Amino acid sequence: MVVYTSADSAGVATSVAKYIVNAQLNALKTKKTFTIAVSGGSMGKVLKAGLIDSPEIASQVQWDKWNVYLSDERLVPLDHEDSNYGLFISLVVDHLKDAKPSVHPIDVSLLTGENGQVDGSDAAKDESIAEAYAKVLPSDGVFDLILLGCGPDGHTCSLFPGHALLEEKSRSVASIRDSPKPPPRRITFTLPLLAKAEAIAFIAEGAGKAPVLEEIFNDPSSKLPCKIVTDLDLPVSWFVNDAALQGTNVISSKY
């Protein structure tokens, strides 16, 4: 694990963007495409600030060679306010003037029930959406880079503390019907899929994240999802601002 710190959000966005560009360049040395997975929340704003708003960095991004996937998704229509796909399109893709990435959404034809959401009584339908998404992932299941967030409770993707999905051993994408954070029905990458990645990078900002980061970085016995992912046998980086590191005892550097 490596922790990179910046004074503020602008610095985090710049550092993350430089890291992503380097991952892209390394991937394209041997392949024709760059496969990356993103999460929701504030990540889209960070990516826009770092990859689009900075002319120097923007000129290095080969968007037309990107295959973008969602590390988790809410089971709602793509234009729903809770859709991570919709969020990425509005915050990132809609601001690109020329070349654009291929972004892979869930199969909305499988959504049923009131307001276009999944029928709450149909667990098999939830899982069919997860299975369908697994089939559009890279054939070898290996991502060049997976970008993740960290919730105040230590969750990442839609993997929550103490949840049974943390014990999943075979499926690469699974459904969750009881997310503690609404909406309750989602699909998510699982630990076996995350463990295959070439690299994983977390983004966490703000003093509100300091308590959970203190546990992730300093408590070897922690069972938080973010801690489990951080300890995977692959390169894991954290990009944080100074406020998020308050009270933590961790060595950090600049990217």
Short mmCIF file of C-alpha atoms in Angstrom, two decimals:
data_model
loop_
_atom_site.label_atom_id
_atom_site.label_comp_id
_atom_site.label_asym_id
_atom_site.label_seq_id
_atom_site.Cartn_x
_atom_site.Cartn_y
_atom_site.Cartn_z
CA MET A 1 0.00 0.00 0.00
CA VAL A 2 1.13 3.51 -0.84
CA VAL A 3 -0.59 6.65 0.45
CA TYR A 4 -0.38 9.84 -1.59
CA THR A 5 -1.51 13.05 0.06
CA SER A 6 -2.38 16.49 -1.27
CA ALA A 7 -3.31 19.69 0.51
CA ASP A 8 -6.75 20.00 -1.04
CA SER A 9 -9.25 18.49 -3.47
CA ALA A 10 -7.61 20.13 -6.47
CA GLY A 11 -4.32 18.50 -5.58
CA VAL A 12 -5.96 15.11 -5.15
CA ALA A 13 -7.62 15.42 -8.56
CA THR A 14 -4.31 16.28 -10.22
CA SER A 15 -2.44 13.43 -8.53
CA VAL A 16 -5.14 10.90 -9.38
CA ALA A 17 -5.21 12.09 -12.98
CA LYS A 18 -1.45 11.72 -13.39
CA TYR A 19 -1.65 8.24 -11.89
CA ILE A 20 -4.46 7.24 -14.26
CA VAL A 21 -2.60 8.57 -17.30
CA ASN A 22 0.46 6.55 -16.33
CA ALA A 23 -1.68 3.42 -15.93
CA GLN A 24 -3.23 4.11 -19.33
CA LEU A 25 0.14 4.54 -21.02
CA ASN A 26 1.47 1.33 -19.47
CA ALA A 27 -1.59 -0.65 -20.56
CA LEU A 28 -1.48 0.66 -24.12
CA LYS A 29 2.11 -0.48 -24.53
CA THR A 30 0.86 -4.04 -24.86
CA LYS A 31 -2.87 -3.72 -25.60
CA LYS A 32 -5.22 -1.73 -27.79
CA THR A 33 -7.53 -0.69 -24.97
CA PHE A 34 -7.35 0.53 -21.39
CA THR A 35 -9.82 -1.23 -19.10
CA ILE A 36 -10.83 0.74 -16.03
CA ALA A 37 -13.61 0.46 -13.48
CA VAL A 38 -15.01 3.40 -11.55
CA SER A 39 -17.41 3.85 -8.66
CA GLY A 40 -20.03 6.50 -8.00
CA GLY A 41 -20.28 9.25 -5.42
CA SER A 42 -17.91 12.18 -5.88
CA MET A 43 -15.48 10.29 -8.10
CA GLY A 44 -16.89 11.75 -11.31
CA LYS A 45 -16.12 15.27 -10.09
CA VAL A 46 -12.56 14.26 -9.24
CA LEU A 47 -12.05 12.70 -12.68
CA LYS A 48 -13.46 15.73 -14.49
CA ALA A 49 -11.27 18.11 -12.51
CA GLY A 50 -8.14 16.07 -13.07
CA LEU A 51 -8.54 14.56 -16.53
CA ILE A 52 -10.58 17.19 -18.37
CA ASP A 53 -10.15 20.60 -16.74
CA SER A 54 -6.34 20.48 -16.82
CA PRO A 55 -5.23 21.06 -20.45
CA GLU A 56 -1.80 19.52 -19.88
CA ILE A 57 -3.23 16.27 -18.54
CA ALA A 58 -6.26 16.26 -20.83
CA SER A 59 -4.00 16.14 -23.88
CA GLN A 60 -2.56 12.82 -22.69
CA VAL A 61 -5.87 11.01 -22.17
CA GLN A 62 -6.74 8.68 -25.05
CA TRP A 63 -10.44 8.47 -24.29
CA ASP A 64 -11.32 6.51 -27.42
CA LYS A 65 -9.19 3.62 -26.14
CA TRP A 66 -10.90 3.46 -22.76
CA ASN A 67 -13.34 0.72 -21.76
CA VAL A 68 -15.09 1.95 -18.62
CA TYR A 69 -17.01 -0.34 -16.28
CA LEU A 70 -18.89 0.26 -13.04
CA SER A 71 -17.55 -1.39 -9.90
CA ASP A 72 -21.06 -1.25 -8.52
CA GLU A 73 -24.40 -0.07 -9.80
CA ARG A 74 -27.83 0.62 -8.41
CA LEU A 75 -30.66 -1.34 -10.02
CA VAL A 76 -32.42 1.67 -11.47
CA PRO A 77 -32.88 3.06 -15.00
CA LEU A 78 -29.79 4.70 -16.49
CA ASP A 79 -31.36 8.16 -16.32
CA HIS A 80 -32.33 7.74 -12.65
CA GLU A 81 -30.63 10.08 -10.19
CA ASP A 82 -29.17 7.07 -8.35
CA SER A 83 -27.53 5.53 -11.43
CA ASN A 84 -23.73 5.46 -11.27
CA TYR A 85 -23.69 5.13 -15.06
CA GLY A 86 -25.77 8.27 -15.43
CA LEU A 87 -23.54 10.07 -12.96
CA PHE A 88 -20.38 9.20 -14.89
CA ILE A 89 -21.95 10.26 -18.18
CA SER A 90 -23.11 13.62 -16.82
CA LEU A 91 -19.95 14.44 -14.86
CA VAL A 92 -17.34 13.16 -17.30
CA VAL A 93 -18.46 11.98 -20.75
CA ASP A 94 -20.80 14.89 -21.45
CA HIS A 95 -17.85 17.27 -21.03
CA LEU A 96 -15.73 15.60 -23.71
CA LYS A 97 -15.80 17.35 -27.06
CA ASP A 98 -14.18 14.79 -29.33
CA ALA A 99 -13.06 11.25 -28.51
CA LYS A 100 -15.17 9.49 -25.91
CA PRO A 101 -14.77 6.24 -23.96
CA SER A 102 -16.89 3.12 -24.25
CA VAL A 103 -18.92 2.98 -21.05
CA HIS A 104 -20.61 -0.30 -20.18
CA PRO A 105 -23.97 -0.02 -18.35
CA ILE A 106 -26.15 -2.70 -16.81
CA ASP A 107 -28.74 -4.33 -19.08
CA VAL A 108 -31.75 -2.12 -18.35
CA SER A 109 -34.03 -4.46 -20.31
CA LEU A 110 -33.85 -6.73 -17.25
CA LEU A 111 -35.24 -4.06 -14.94
CA THR A 112 -38.84 -4.68 -13.93
CA GLY A 113 -41.28 -3.44 -11.35
CA GLU A 114 -42.54 -0.07 -10.17
CA ASN A 115 -40.72 3.02 -11.51
CA GLY A 116 -38.47 0.84 -13.65
CA GLN A 117 -36.75 -0.69 -10.66
CA VAL A 118 -36.32 -4.36 -9.95
CA ASP A 119 -39.39 -6.16 -8.65
CA GLY A 120 -38.70 -6.48 -4.93
CA SER A 121 -40.07 -10.00 -4.82
CA ASP A 122 -37.85 -11.31 -7.61
CA ALA A 123 -34.39 -12.14 -6.24
CA ALA A 124 -33.58 -14.18 -9.34
CA LYS A 125 -33.99 -11.06 -11.47
CA ASP A 126 -31.44 -9.22 -9.34
CA GLU A 127 -28.92 -11.98 -9.85
CA SER A 128 -29.62 -12.20 -13.58
CA ILE A 129 -28.58 -8.56 -13.91
CA ALA A 130 -25.34 -9.32 -12.06
CA GLU A 131 -24.69 -12.35 -14.24
CA ALA A 132 -25.36 -10.36 -17.41
CA TYR A 133 -22.92 -7.66 -16.31
CA ALA A 134 -20.25 -10.24 -15.53
CA LYS A 135 -20.47 -11.41 -19.13
CA VAL A 136 -19.50 -7.98 -20.53
CA LEU A 137 -16.39 -7.65 -18.36
CA PRO A 138 -12.94 -8.19 -19.88
CA SER A 139 -12.71 -11.82 -20.98
CA ASP A 140 -9.90 -12.58 -18.55
CA GLY A 141 -11.52 -10.63 -15.73
CA VAL A 142 -8.43 -8.46 -15.35
CA PHE A 143 -8.74 -4.68 -15.12
CA ASP A 144 -5.80 -2.40 -15.77
CA LEU A 145 -7.08 -0.15 -12.99
CA ILE A 146 -10.02 -0.10 -10.58
CA LEU A 147 -10.83 3.22 -8.92
CA LEU A 148 -12.69 2.96 -5.63
CA GLY A 149 -14.16 5.20 -2.98
CA CYS A 150 -14.27 4.66 0.76
CA GLY A 151 -17.44 5.19 2.76
CA PRO A 152 -17.37 6.53 6.33
CA ASP A 153 -18.25 2.99 7.41
CA GLY A 154 -15.36 1.50 5.43
CA HIS A 155 -17.48 0.10 2.60
CA THR A 156 -16.31 0.11 -1.00
CA CYS A 157 -18.12 -0.86 -4.19
CA SER A 158 -21.32 -2.18 -2.60
CA LEU A 159 -19.39 -4.39 -0.21
CA PHE A 160 -20.46 -3.43 3.31
CA PRO A 161 -18.95 -4.30 6.70
CA GLY A 162 -20.05 -7.68 7.97
CA HIS A 163 -22.03 -8.53 4.83
CA ALA A 164 -22.16 -12.08 3.51
CA LEU A 165 -20.84 -10.93 0.11
CA LEU A 166 -17.42 -10.49 1.71
CA GLU A 167 -17.27 -14.29 1.80
CA GLU A 168 -18.03 -14.72 -1.92
CA LYS A 169 -15.45 -16.99 -3.53
CA SER A 170 -16.54 -17.58 -7.13
CA ARG A 171 -18.81 -14.93 -8.65
CA SER A 172 -17.14 -11.86 -10.14
CA VAL A 173 -20.29 -9.74 -9.93
CA ALA A 174 -23.06 -10.34 -7.40
CA SER A 175 -26.37 -8.77 -6.48
CA ILE A 176 -27.12 -7.24 -3.10
CA ARG A 177 -30.71 -6.68 -1.97
CA ASP A 178 -30.11 -5.27 1.50
CA SER A 179 -27.64 -2.42 1.06
CA PRO A 180 -27.53 -0.37 4.29
CA LYS A 181 -27.20 2.67 2.07
CA PRO A 182 -30.17 3.34 -0.23
CA PRO A 183 -31.17 2.25 -2.74
CA PRO A 184 -31.06 -1.30 -1.30
CA ARG A 185 -30.85 -3.26 -4.58
CA ARG A 186 -27.55 -3.15 -6.45
CA ILE A 187 -24.90 -5.20 -8.17
CA THR A 188 -21.26 -5.08 -7.15
CA PHE A 189 -17.82 -6.35 -7.99
CA THR A 190 -16.73 -9.03 -5.54
CA LEU A 191 -13.41 -9.61 -3.80
CA PRO A 192 -12.36 -12.38 -6.24
CA LEU A 193 -12.69 -9.94 -9.15
CA LEU A 194 -10.96 -7.10 -7.33
CA ALA A 195 -8.09 -9.43 -6.50
CA LYS A 196 -7.36 -9.94 -10.21
CA ALA A 197 -6.77 -6.25 -10.96
CA GLU A 198 -3.42 -4.97 -12.14
CA ALA A 199 -3.84 -2.07 -9.72
CA ILE A 200 -6.42 -0.49 -7.41
CA ALA A 201 -6.57 3.12 -6.29
CA PHE A 202 -8.78 4.57 -3.56
CA ILE A 203 -9.85 8.20 -3.36
CA ALA A 204 -10.85 9.59 0.05
CA GLU A 205 -11.22 13.20 1.08
CA GLY A 206 -12.34 15.23 4.07
CA ALA A 207 -12.01 15.10 7.84
CA GLY A 208 -15.07 12.86 7.98
CA LYS A 209 -12.98 10.04 6.52
CA ALA A 210 -10.16 10.34 9.07
CA PRO A 211 -11.60 7.91 11.68
CA VAL A 212 -12.14 5.10 9.19
CA LEU A 213 -8.76 5.70 7.52
CA GLU A 214 -7.12 5.49 10.94
CA GLU A 215 -8.56 1.99 11.32
CA ILE A 216 -7.74 0.92 7.76
CA PHE A 217 -4.14 2.09 7.95
CA ASN A 218 -3.34 1.21 11.57
CA ASP A 219 -5.46 -1.75 12.69
CA PRO A 220 -4.16 -5.06 11.30
CA SER A 221 -7.21 -6.88 12.67
CA SER A 222 -9.74 -4.67 10.89
CA LYS A 223 -12.33 -6.50 8.79
CA LEU A 224 -13.60 -3.42 6.97
CA PRO A 225 -14.07 -3.98 3.22
CA CYS A 226 -11.62 -1.19 2.37
CA LYS A 227 -9.03 -2.80 4.63
CA ILE A 228 -9.57 -6.21 3.03
CA VAL A 229 -9.07 -4.72 -0.44
CA THR A 230 -6.05 -2.71 0.70
CA ASP A 231 -4.40 -5.92 1.87
CA LEU A 232 -4.89 -7.75 -1.44
CA ASP A 233 -1.72 -9.01 -3.11
CA LEU A 234 -1.52 -6.31 -5.76
CA PRO A 235 -0.49 -2.64 -6.02
CA VAL A 236 -2.98 -0.58 -3.98
CA SER A 237 -2.69 3.20 -3.74
CA TRP A 238 -4.64 5.72 -1.68
CA PHE A 239 -5.10 9.32 -2.80
CA VAL A 240 -6.21 11.52 0.08
CA ASN A 241 -6.16 15.13 1.18
CA ASP A 242 -4.53 16.35 4.38
CA ALA A 243 -7.86 16.59 6.21
CA ALA A 244 -8.55 12.89 5.69
CA LEU A 245 -5.23 11.98 7.34
CA GLN A 246 -5.81 13.94 10.54
CA GLY A 247 -5.05 11.74 13.51
CA THR A 248 -3.75 8.87 11.42
CA ASN A 249 -0.26 7.52 11.86
CA VAL A 250 0.69 6.67 8.31
CA ILE A 251 3.63 7.53 6.09
CA SER A 252 2.52 9.40 2.99
CA SER A 253 4.17 11.00 0.00
CA LYS A 254 3.36 13.22 -2.96
CA TYR A 255 2.57 11.69 -6.33
#
